[in-house]
Short mmCIF file of N, CA and C in Angstrom, two decimals:
data_model
loop_
_atom_site.label_atom_id
_atom_site.label_comp_id
_atom_site.label_asym_id
_atom_site.label_seq_id
_atom_site.Cartn_x
_atom_site.Cartn_y
_atom_site.Cartn_z
N LEU A 6 10.37 -5.95 44.73
CA LEU A 6 10.62 -4.48 44.37
C LEU A 6 9.48 -3.99 43.47
N GLU A 7 9.11 -2.81 43.77
CA GLU A 7 8.20 -2.09 42.88
C GLU A 7 8.96 -1.00 42.13
N MET A 8 8.55 -0.87 40.92
CA MET A 8 9.22 0.08 40.11
C MET A 8 8.32 1.34 39.65
N LYS A 9 8.97 2.41 39.54
CA LYS A 9 8.28 3.58 38.96
C LYS A 9 8.04 3.40 37.50
N GLU A 10 7.10 4.10 36.92
CA GLU A 10 6.82 3.96 35.53
C GLU A 10 8.15 4.50 34.77
N ASN A 11 8.50 3.85 33.74
CA ASN A 11 9.78 4.11 33.14
C ASN A 11 9.45 4.40 31.62
N ARG A 12 9.26 5.66 31.25
CA ARG A 12 9.03 6.03 29.90
C ARG A 12 10.31 6.45 29.34
N VAL A 13 10.51 6.13 28.05
CA VAL A 13 11.80 6.41 27.37
C VAL A 13 11.52 7.29 26.10
N TYR A 14 12.31 8.37 25.92
CA TYR A 14 12.21 9.32 24.87
C TYR A 14 12.62 8.59 23.56
N ARG A 15 11.88 8.86 22.47
CA ARG A 15 12.24 8.39 21.14
C ARG A 15 11.83 9.52 20.18
N PRO A 16 12.54 9.57 19.01
CA PRO A 16 12.24 10.54 18.07
C PRO A 16 10.95 10.33 17.25
N LEU A 17 10.22 9.25 17.49
CA LEU A 17 8.90 9.01 16.87
C LEU A 17 7.88 9.36 17.80
N LEU A 18 6.69 9.36 17.31
CA LEU A 18 5.47 9.68 18.16
C LEU A 18 4.67 8.53 18.53
N GLY A 19 4.05 8.63 19.77
CA GLY A 19 3.15 7.51 20.16
C GLY A 19 3.04 7.75 21.67
N GLY A 20 2.50 6.69 22.37
CA GLY A 20 2.47 6.67 23.78
C GLY A 20 0.98 6.96 24.29
N LYS A 21 -0.03 7.37 23.45
CA LYS A 21 -1.27 7.62 24.11
C LYS A 21 -1.94 6.39 24.72
N MET A 22 -1.73 5.23 24.22
CA MET A 22 -2.31 4.00 24.80
C MET A 22 -1.56 3.78 26.11
N LEU A 23 -0.29 4.06 26.21
CA LEU A 23 0.37 3.88 27.53
C LEU A 23 -0.21 4.86 28.56
N ASP A 24 -0.40 6.12 28.10
CA ASP A 24 -1.11 7.16 28.98
C ASP A 24 -2.40 6.53 29.56
N GLU A 25 -3.20 6.02 28.60
CA GLU A 25 -4.37 5.49 29.01
C GLU A 25 -4.30 4.37 30.04
N LEU A 26 -3.24 3.49 29.76
CA LEU A 26 -3.06 2.34 30.60
C LEU A 26 -2.69 2.77 32.04
N SER A 27 -1.89 3.75 32.23
CA SER A 27 -1.43 4.26 33.45
C SER A 27 -2.34 5.28 34.11
N GLY A 28 -3.42 5.74 33.31
CA GLY A 28 -4.35 6.70 33.85
C GLY A 28 -3.93 8.12 33.78
N THR A 29 -3.05 8.47 32.96
CA THR A 29 -2.58 9.69 32.75
C THR A 29 -3.59 10.62 31.92
N GLU A 30 -3.97 11.71 32.41
CA GLU A 30 -4.93 12.58 31.77
C GLU A 30 -4.33 13.94 31.48
N PRO A 31 -4.55 14.48 30.27
CA PRO A 31 -5.15 13.89 29.13
C PRO A 31 -4.13 12.85 28.41
N ALA A 32 -4.65 11.77 27.92
CA ALA A 32 -3.73 10.85 27.25
C ALA A 32 -3.52 11.43 25.87
N SER A 33 -2.19 11.42 25.50
CA SER A 33 -1.80 12.01 24.21
C SER A 33 -0.59 11.30 23.68
N ASP A 34 -0.38 11.42 22.41
CA ASP A 34 0.80 10.91 21.80
C ASP A 34 1.90 12.04 21.88
N GLY A 35 3.15 11.55 22.15
CA GLY A 35 4.32 12.44 22.14
C GLY A 35 5.51 11.75 21.93
N HIS A 36 6.71 12.12 22.50
CA HIS A 36 7.97 11.45 22.24
C HIS A 36 8.39 10.50 23.27
N TYR A 37 7.39 9.89 24.00
CA TYR A 37 7.59 8.88 25.03
C TYR A 37 6.75 7.63 24.75
N PRO A 38 6.98 6.97 23.56
CA PRO A 38 6.16 5.94 23.23
C PRO A 38 6.47 4.63 23.77
N GLU A 39 7.49 4.52 24.59
CA GLU A 39 7.95 3.19 25.11
C GLU A 39 7.93 3.28 26.71
N ARG A 40 7.53 2.15 27.31
CA ARG A 40 7.51 1.95 28.75
C ARG A 40 8.47 0.73 28.94
N TRP A 41 9.61 0.89 29.54
CA TRP A 41 10.46 -0.22 29.82
C TRP A 41 10.20 -0.74 31.11
N ILE A 42 10.10 -2.10 31.24
CA ILE A 42 9.67 -2.85 32.50
C ILE A 42 10.98 -3.60 33.06
N CYS A 43 11.18 -3.33 34.34
CA CYS A 43 12.28 -4.00 34.99
C CYS A 43 13.55 -3.88 34.15
N SER A 44 14.00 -2.77 33.72
CA SER A 44 15.22 -2.57 32.88
C SER A 44 16.47 -2.32 33.50
N THR A 45 17.43 -3.14 33.12
CA THR A 45 18.81 -2.82 33.53
C THR A 45 19.58 -2.31 32.37
N THR A 46 18.90 -1.98 31.41
CA THR A 46 19.50 -1.44 30.07
C THR A 46 19.24 0.04 29.99
N ALA A 47 20.32 0.81 29.60
CA ALA A 47 20.25 2.26 29.42
C ALA A 47 20.06 2.55 27.98
N ALA A 48 19.19 3.50 27.62
CA ALA A 48 19.04 4.04 26.25
C ALA A 48 20.20 4.87 25.98
N SER A 49 20.32 5.19 24.72
CA SER A 49 21.49 6.00 24.33
C SER A 49 21.62 7.42 24.97
N ASP A 50 20.57 7.93 25.50
CA ASP A 50 20.56 9.09 26.22
C ASP A 50 20.88 8.91 27.77
N GLY A 51 21.05 7.71 28.13
CA GLY A 51 21.25 7.34 29.58
C GLY A 51 20.16 7.09 30.42
N THR A 52 18.95 7.25 29.87
CA THR A 52 17.73 6.98 30.61
C THR A 52 17.41 5.50 30.33
N GLY A 53 16.36 4.92 30.92
CA GLY A 53 15.91 3.63 30.77
C GLY A 53 16.03 2.55 31.79
N ILE A 54 17.07 2.82 32.63
CA ILE A 54 17.27 1.89 33.78
C ILE A 54 16.11 2.15 34.67
N SER A 55 15.37 1.04 35.12
CA SER A 55 14.29 1.24 36.07
C SER A 55 14.61 1.76 37.39
N VAL A 56 13.80 2.55 37.97
CA VAL A 56 14.00 3.13 39.32
C VAL A 56 12.87 2.55 40.20
N THR A 57 13.38 2.12 41.32
CA THR A 57 12.44 1.54 42.35
C THR A 57 11.60 2.61 43.03
N THR A 58 10.57 2.24 43.66
CA THR A 58 9.70 3.22 44.37
C THR A 58 10.51 3.98 45.47
N ASP A 59 11.52 3.22 46.06
CA ASP A 59 12.40 3.94 47.06
C ASP A 59 13.55 4.80 46.39
N GLY A 60 13.47 4.99 45.02
CA GLY A 60 14.32 5.94 44.45
C GLY A 60 15.70 5.40 43.94
N LYS A 61 15.92 4.11 44.14
CA LYS A 61 17.24 3.49 43.80
C LYS A 61 17.04 2.90 42.37
N LEU A 62 18.27 2.86 41.59
CA LEU A 62 18.25 2.19 40.34
C LEU A 62 18.17 0.68 40.49
N LEU A 63 17.50 0.04 39.64
CA LEU A 63 17.39 -1.37 39.69
C LEU A 63 18.72 -2.12 39.67
N THR A 64 19.70 -1.50 39.04
CA THR A 64 21.07 -2.02 39.00
C THR A 64 21.79 -2.10 40.31
N GLU A 65 21.12 -1.35 41.28
CA GLU A 65 21.80 -1.48 42.65
C GLU A 65 21.31 -2.75 43.30
N TYR A 66 20.20 -3.33 42.84
CA TYR A 66 19.75 -4.56 43.38
C TYR A 66 20.13 -5.76 42.51
N VAL A 67 20.30 -5.53 41.24
CA VAL A 67 20.54 -6.67 40.27
C VAL A 67 21.91 -6.43 39.71
N LYS A 68 22.91 -7.22 40.10
CA LYS A 68 24.28 -6.94 39.74
C LYS A 68 24.71 -7.25 38.28
N GLU A 69 24.06 -8.25 37.76
CA GLU A 69 24.30 -8.71 36.36
C GLU A 69 23.17 -8.15 35.51
N PRO A 70 23.43 -7.66 34.34
CA PRO A 70 22.36 -7.16 33.50
C PRO A 70 21.39 -8.27 33.15
N LEU A 71 20.00 -7.92 33.14
CA LEU A 71 19.09 -8.89 32.86
C LEU A 71 19.26 -9.20 31.28
N PRO A 72 19.08 -10.48 30.89
CA PRO A 72 19.37 -10.85 29.44
C PRO A 72 18.24 -10.46 28.48
N VAL A 73 17.22 -9.79 28.95
CA VAL A 73 16.06 -9.35 28.08
C VAL A 73 15.63 -8.01 28.54
N LEU A 74 15.17 -7.31 27.60
CA LEU A 74 14.55 -5.98 27.80
C LEU A 74 13.05 -6.15 27.38
N VAL A 75 12.14 -5.90 28.41
CA VAL A 75 10.80 -5.97 28.08
C VAL A 75 10.25 -4.56 27.97
N LYS A 76 9.49 -4.36 26.94
CA LYS A 76 8.95 -2.93 26.87
C LYS A 76 7.50 -2.97 26.37
N LEU A 77 6.70 -2.00 26.59
CA LEU A 77 5.54 -1.69 25.92
C LEU A 77 5.77 -0.70 24.99
N LEU A 78 5.29 -0.72 23.77
CA LEU A 78 5.61 0.30 22.77
C LEU A 78 4.27 0.71 22.02
N ASP A 79 3.90 1.88 22.09
CA ASP A 79 2.74 2.35 21.35
C ASP A 79 3.19 3.43 20.37
N SER A 80 3.31 3.02 19.10
CA SER A 80 3.87 3.87 18.12
C SER A 80 2.81 4.46 17.32
N TYR A 81 2.75 5.79 17.20
CA TYR A 81 1.75 6.49 16.33
C TYR A 81 2.30 6.54 14.91
N SER A 82 3.58 6.72 14.86
CA SER A 82 4.29 6.74 13.50
C SER A 82 5.16 5.60 13.34
N ARG A 83 5.42 5.26 12.12
CA ARG A 83 6.27 4.08 11.75
C ARG A 83 7.64 4.17 12.31
N LEU A 84 8.14 3.19 12.93
CA LEU A 84 9.42 3.09 13.58
C LEU A 84 10.47 3.13 12.51
N MET A 85 11.64 3.69 12.66
CA MET A 85 12.67 3.62 11.76
C MET A 85 13.03 2.22 11.39
N ILE A 86 13.41 1.99 10.22
CA ILE A 86 13.91 0.69 9.80
C ILE A 86 15.26 0.40 10.68
N GLN A 87 15.35 -0.68 11.30
CA GLN A 87 16.48 -0.88 12.17
C GLN A 87 16.83 -2.43 12.22
N VAL A 88 18.06 -2.67 12.58
CA VAL A 88 18.59 -3.99 12.73
C VAL A 88 19.28 -3.96 14.11
N HIS A 89 19.01 -5.01 15.01
CA HIS A 89 19.68 -5.21 16.22
C HIS A 89 20.84 -6.16 15.97
N PRO A 90 21.81 -6.00 16.63
CA PRO A 90 23.01 -6.94 16.42
C PRO A 90 22.71 -8.42 16.82
N ASP A 91 23.32 -9.34 16.18
CA ASP A 91 23.24 -10.71 16.59
C ASP A 91 24.17 -10.91 17.86
N ASP A 92 24.21 -12.02 18.40
CA ASP A 92 25.16 -12.28 19.61
C ASP A 92 26.50 -11.90 19.34
N ALA A 93 27.16 -12.41 18.20
CA ALA A 93 28.57 -12.14 17.87
C ALA A 93 28.91 -10.71 17.71
N ARG A 94 28.00 -9.94 16.99
CA ARG A 94 28.26 -8.48 16.91
C ARG A 94 27.93 -7.77 18.23
N ALA A 95 27.05 -8.12 18.96
CA ALA A 95 26.80 -7.52 20.26
C ALA A 95 28.11 -7.67 21.20
N ALA A 96 28.67 -8.81 21.19
CA ALA A 96 29.89 -8.99 21.94
C ALA A 96 31.02 -8.21 21.50
N LYS A 97 31.18 -8.16 20.10
CA LYS A 97 32.36 -7.54 19.42
C LYS A 97 32.20 -5.98 19.55
N TYR A 98 31.08 -5.41 19.31
CA TYR A 98 30.87 -3.99 19.21
C TYR A 98 30.43 -3.22 20.45
N PHE A 99 29.69 -4.05 21.22
CA PHE A 99 28.99 -3.41 22.42
C PHE A 99 29.42 -4.04 23.73
N GLN A 100 30.35 -5.12 23.73
CA GLN A 100 30.76 -5.82 24.87
C GLN A 100 29.64 -6.27 25.78
N ILE A 101 28.50 -6.75 25.12
CA ILE A 101 27.38 -7.42 25.74
C ILE A 101 27.26 -8.84 25.28
N LYS A 102 26.66 -9.76 26.16
CA LYS A 102 26.69 -11.12 25.82
C LYS A 102 25.71 -11.52 24.66
N GLU A 103 24.57 -10.82 24.59
CA GLU A 103 23.47 -11.26 23.72
C GLU A 103 23.00 -10.00 22.82
N GLY A 104 22.76 -10.40 21.63
CA GLY A 104 22.22 -9.38 20.63
C GLY A 104 20.65 -9.32 20.80
N GLY A 105 20.08 -8.50 19.96
CA GLY A 105 18.67 -8.19 20.14
C GLY A 105 17.92 -9.27 19.55
N LYS A 106 16.81 -9.53 20.33
CA LYS A 106 15.74 -10.55 19.83
C LYS A 106 14.43 -9.92 20.27
N LEU A 107 13.59 -9.74 19.33
CA LEU A 107 12.28 -9.01 19.65
C LEU A 107 11.12 -9.92 19.42
N ALA A 108 10.08 -9.67 20.04
CA ALA A 108 8.78 -10.34 19.82
C ALA A 108 7.72 -9.31 19.82
N TYR A 109 7.11 -9.02 18.71
CA TYR A 109 6.09 -8.03 18.56
C TYR A 109 4.70 -8.68 18.81
N THR A 110 4.02 -8.19 19.70
CA THR A 110 2.58 -8.48 19.82
C THR A 110 1.75 -7.20 19.73
N ARG A 111 0.80 -7.10 18.79
CA ARG A 111 0.19 -5.87 18.44
C ARG A 111 -1.25 -5.84 18.83
N ASP A 112 -1.69 -4.68 19.33
CA ASP A 112 -3.02 -4.37 19.43
C ASP A 112 -3.31 -3.62 17.95
N THR A 113 -4.40 -3.72 17.55
CA THR A 113 -4.53 -3.14 16.09
C THR A 113 -4.98 -1.64 16.12
N ASP A 114 -5.01 -0.95 17.21
CA ASP A 114 -5.37 0.49 17.12
C ASP A 114 -4.25 1.33 16.49
N ASN A 115 -4.35 1.47 15.22
CA ASN A 115 -3.27 2.16 14.55
C ASN A 115 -3.70 3.46 13.92
N HIS A 116 -4.62 4.23 14.67
CA HIS A 116 -5.14 5.50 14.26
C HIS A 116 -5.74 5.48 12.95
N GLY A 117 -6.47 4.49 12.58
CA GLY A 117 -7.22 4.38 11.27
C GLY A 117 -6.42 3.73 10.14
N GLU A 118 -5.14 3.56 10.29
CA GLU A 118 -4.37 2.91 9.26
C GLU A 118 -4.17 1.39 9.60
N GLU A 119 -4.28 0.61 8.49
CA GLU A 119 -4.14 -0.79 8.78
C GLU A 119 -2.76 -1.10 9.28
N PRO A 120 -2.61 -1.79 10.47
CA PRO A 120 -1.26 -1.99 11.00
C PRO A 120 -0.48 -3.05 10.22
N TYR A 121 0.84 -2.98 10.31
CA TYR A 121 1.79 -3.83 9.61
C TYR A 121 3.09 -3.86 10.25
N VAL A 122 3.86 -4.82 9.93
CA VAL A 122 5.27 -4.85 10.26
C VAL A 122 6.11 -5.07 9.00
N TYR A 123 7.27 -4.39 8.88
CA TYR A 123 8.23 -4.74 7.88
C TYR A 123 9.17 -5.84 8.50
N LEU A 124 9.40 -6.93 7.91
CA LEU A 124 10.31 -7.89 8.43
C LEU A 124 11.09 -8.59 7.46
N GLY A 125 12.36 -8.49 7.58
CA GLY A 125 13.28 -9.14 6.68
C GLY A 125 13.32 -8.71 5.25
N PHE A 126 14.51 -8.92 4.63
CA PHE A 126 14.57 -8.43 3.14
C PHE A 126 13.84 -9.53 2.18
N LYS A 127 13.33 -8.87 1.13
CA LYS A 127 12.80 -9.73 0.11
C LYS A 127 13.89 -10.40 -0.71
N LYS A 128 13.64 -11.44 -1.34
CA LYS A 128 14.61 -12.17 -2.22
C LYS A 128 15.34 -11.22 -3.17
N GLY A 129 16.59 -11.41 -3.31
CA GLY A 129 17.33 -10.68 -4.31
C GLY A 129 17.79 -9.22 -3.94
N ILE A 130 17.61 -8.82 -2.73
CA ILE A 130 18.12 -7.53 -2.27
C ILE A 130 19.56 -7.71 -1.88
N THR A 131 20.38 -6.98 -2.57
CA THR A 131 21.88 -7.04 -2.39
C THR A 131 22.43 -5.96 -1.42
N LYS A 132 23.50 -6.16 -0.94
CA LYS A 132 24.08 -5.23 -0.05
C LYS A 132 24.33 -3.89 -0.75
N GLU A 133 24.69 -3.99 -2.08
CA GLU A 133 24.97 -2.80 -2.86
C GLU A 133 23.71 -1.99 -3.02
N LYS A 134 22.64 -2.74 -3.40
CA LYS A 134 21.33 -1.98 -3.60
C LYS A 134 20.88 -1.30 -2.30
N TRP A 135 21.08 -2.07 -1.14
CA TRP A 135 20.53 -1.45 0.10
C TRP A 135 21.48 -0.21 0.43
N ARG A 136 22.68 -0.29 0.23
CA ARG A 136 23.63 0.78 0.50
C ARG A 136 23.26 1.99 -0.33
N LEU A 137 22.99 1.86 -1.65
CA LEU A 137 22.58 2.95 -2.43
C LEU A 137 21.31 3.61 -2.03
N LEU A 138 20.30 2.80 -1.66
CA LEU A 138 19.09 3.37 -1.19
C LEU A 138 19.27 4.10 0.21
N TYR A 139 20.04 3.51 1.04
CA TYR A 139 20.39 4.18 2.24
C TYR A 139 21.12 5.48 2.05
N GLU A 140 22.15 5.55 1.16
CA GLU A 140 22.86 6.83 1.08
C GLU A 140 22.04 7.84 0.39
N LYS A 141 21.09 7.51 -0.40
CA LYS A 141 20.16 8.46 -0.99
C LYS A 141 19.02 8.79 -0.08
N GLN A 142 18.98 7.99 1.06
CA GLN A 142 17.77 8.12 2.08
C GLN A 142 16.46 8.02 1.32
N ASP A 143 16.51 7.00 0.41
CA ASP A 143 15.26 6.62 -0.33
C ASP A 143 14.40 5.64 0.62
N VAL A 144 13.69 6.26 1.52
CA VAL A 144 12.91 5.52 2.47
C VAL A 144 11.86 4.63 1.80
N LYS A 145 11.13 5.16 0.76
CA LYS A 145 10.08 4.35 0.09
C LYS A 145 10.83 3.12 -0.55
N GLY A 146 11.96 3.40 -1.16
CA GLY A 146 12.73 2.29 -1.77
C GLY A 146 13.18 1.17 -0.78
N MET A 147 13.56 1.72 0.44
CA MET A 147 14.02 0.82 1.45
C MET A 147 12.83 -0.03 1.93
N GLU A 148 11.69 0.68 2.06
CA GLU A 148 10.43 -0.10 2.51
C GLU A 148 10.14 -1.20 1.54
N GLU A 149 10.38 -0.85 0.24
CA GLU A 149 9.88 -1.88 -0.75
C GLU A 149 10.83 -3.07 -0.76
N CYS A 150 12.00 -2.97 -0.23
CA CYS A 150 12.94 -4.09 -0.05
C CYS A 150 12.56 -5.08 1.02
N LEU A 151 11.69 -4.67 1.88
CA LEU A 151 11.21 -5.51 3.09
C LEU A 151 9.83 -6.17 2.79
N HIS A 152 9.72 -7.26 3.46
CA HIS A 152 8.33 -7.85 3.48
C HIS A 152 7.38 -6.98 4.43
N LYS A 153 6.25 -6.64 3.74
CA LYS A 153 5.22 -5.87 4.50
C LYS A 153 4.15 -6.84 4.96
N ILE A 154 3.95 -7.08 6.25
CA ILE A 154 3.02 -8.11 6.72
C ILE A 154 2.02 -7.48 7.53
N PRO A 155 0.68 -7.62 7.06
CA PRO A 155 -0.36 -7.13 7.78
C PRO A 155 -0.54 -7.74 9.21
N VAL A 156 -0.91 -6.95 10.19
CA VAL A 156 -1.00 -7.51 11.58
C VAL A 156 -2.45 -7.23 12.08
N LYS A 157 -2.75 -8.33 12.88
CA LYS A 157 -4.08 -8.18 13.57
C LYS A 157 -3.84 -8.38 15.07
N SER A 158 -4.81 -7.98 15.81
CA SER A 158 -4.63 -8.05 17.34
C SER A 158 -4.17 -9.54 17.71
N GLY A 159 -3.17 -9.63 18.61
CA GLY A 159 -2.77 -10.92 18.99
C GLY A 159 -1.58 -11.49 18.25
N ASP A 160 -1.28 -11.07 17.01
CA ASP A 160 -0.20 -11.50 16.33
C ASP A 160 1.10 -11.32 17.07
N THR A 161 2.03 -12.32 16.95
CA THR A 161 3.30 -12.27 17.51
C THR A 161 4.42 -12.49 16.46
N PHE A 162 5.45 -11.79 16.42
CA PHE A 162 6.45 -11.96 15.39
C PHE A 162 7.82 -12.02 16.18
N PHE A 163 8.58 -13.08 16.02
CA PHE A 163 9.92 -13.19 16.60
C PHE A 163 10.88 -12.58 15.60
N VAL A 164 11.77 -11.66 16.07
CA VAL A 164 12.72 -10.98 15.28
C VAL A 164 14.12 -11.21 15.78
N PRO A 165 14.84 -12.18 15.25
CA PRO A 165 16.17 -12.41 15.74
C PRO A 165 17.15 -11.30 15.44
N GLY A 166 18.23 -11.11 16.08
CA GLY A 166 19.29 -10.20 15.73
C GLY A 166 19.78 -10.36 14.38
N GLY A 167 20.04 -9.27 13.69
CA GLY A 167 20.47 -9.31 12.25
C GLY A 167 19.44 -9.21 11.24
N VAL A 168 18.05 -9.17 11.65
CA VAL A 168 17.01 -9.09 10.69
C VAL A 168 16.34 -7.58 10.71
N PRO A 169 16.49 -7.02 9.51
CA PRO A 169 15.82 -5.67 9.52
C PRO A 169 14.33 -5.61 9.72
N HIS A 170 13.85 -4.70 10.38
CA HIS A 170 12.40 -4.54 10.74
C HIS A 170 12.05 -3.10 11.12
N ALA A 171 10.71 -3.05 10.95
CA ALA A 171 10.07 -1.68 11.45
C ALA A 171 8.61 -2.05 11.60
N MET A 172 7.95 -1.24 12.37
CA MET A 172 6.45 -1.40 12.56
C MET A 172 5.70 -0.14 12.34
#
């Protein structure tokens, strides 16, 4: 099966490198910084399930959801700090078998800024401290609670469900 390009809306900016990859002119950053590959997963707005070149949804051919979502992501701005559910929470709250597991492999074109990922809490961060920062929307304070790891081209980071992260 061949798939149509599957770009997904996000509130963050990016996607210029994806435009360049697909030959879209002019290439530019916008609100479609992700390209989902062979996806049986829907985004919160209902988009995201891959469409074949004959116009059918991939889910018409694949009856069970694929256990992984592969995506190309080109973020111009920092992604929101997020945590994907582990397997137990995915089953309990979303009725799906597996929680989020990510692997980041980065190109280092970060529009002049040194690229980095935020990955996991630093030692001593309590639930109470995090809740207070979150309720105040103290983004700088939340960033300071996470490990900031410099990234170079080819680095890969495995992020299991339950681990806070951003890039």
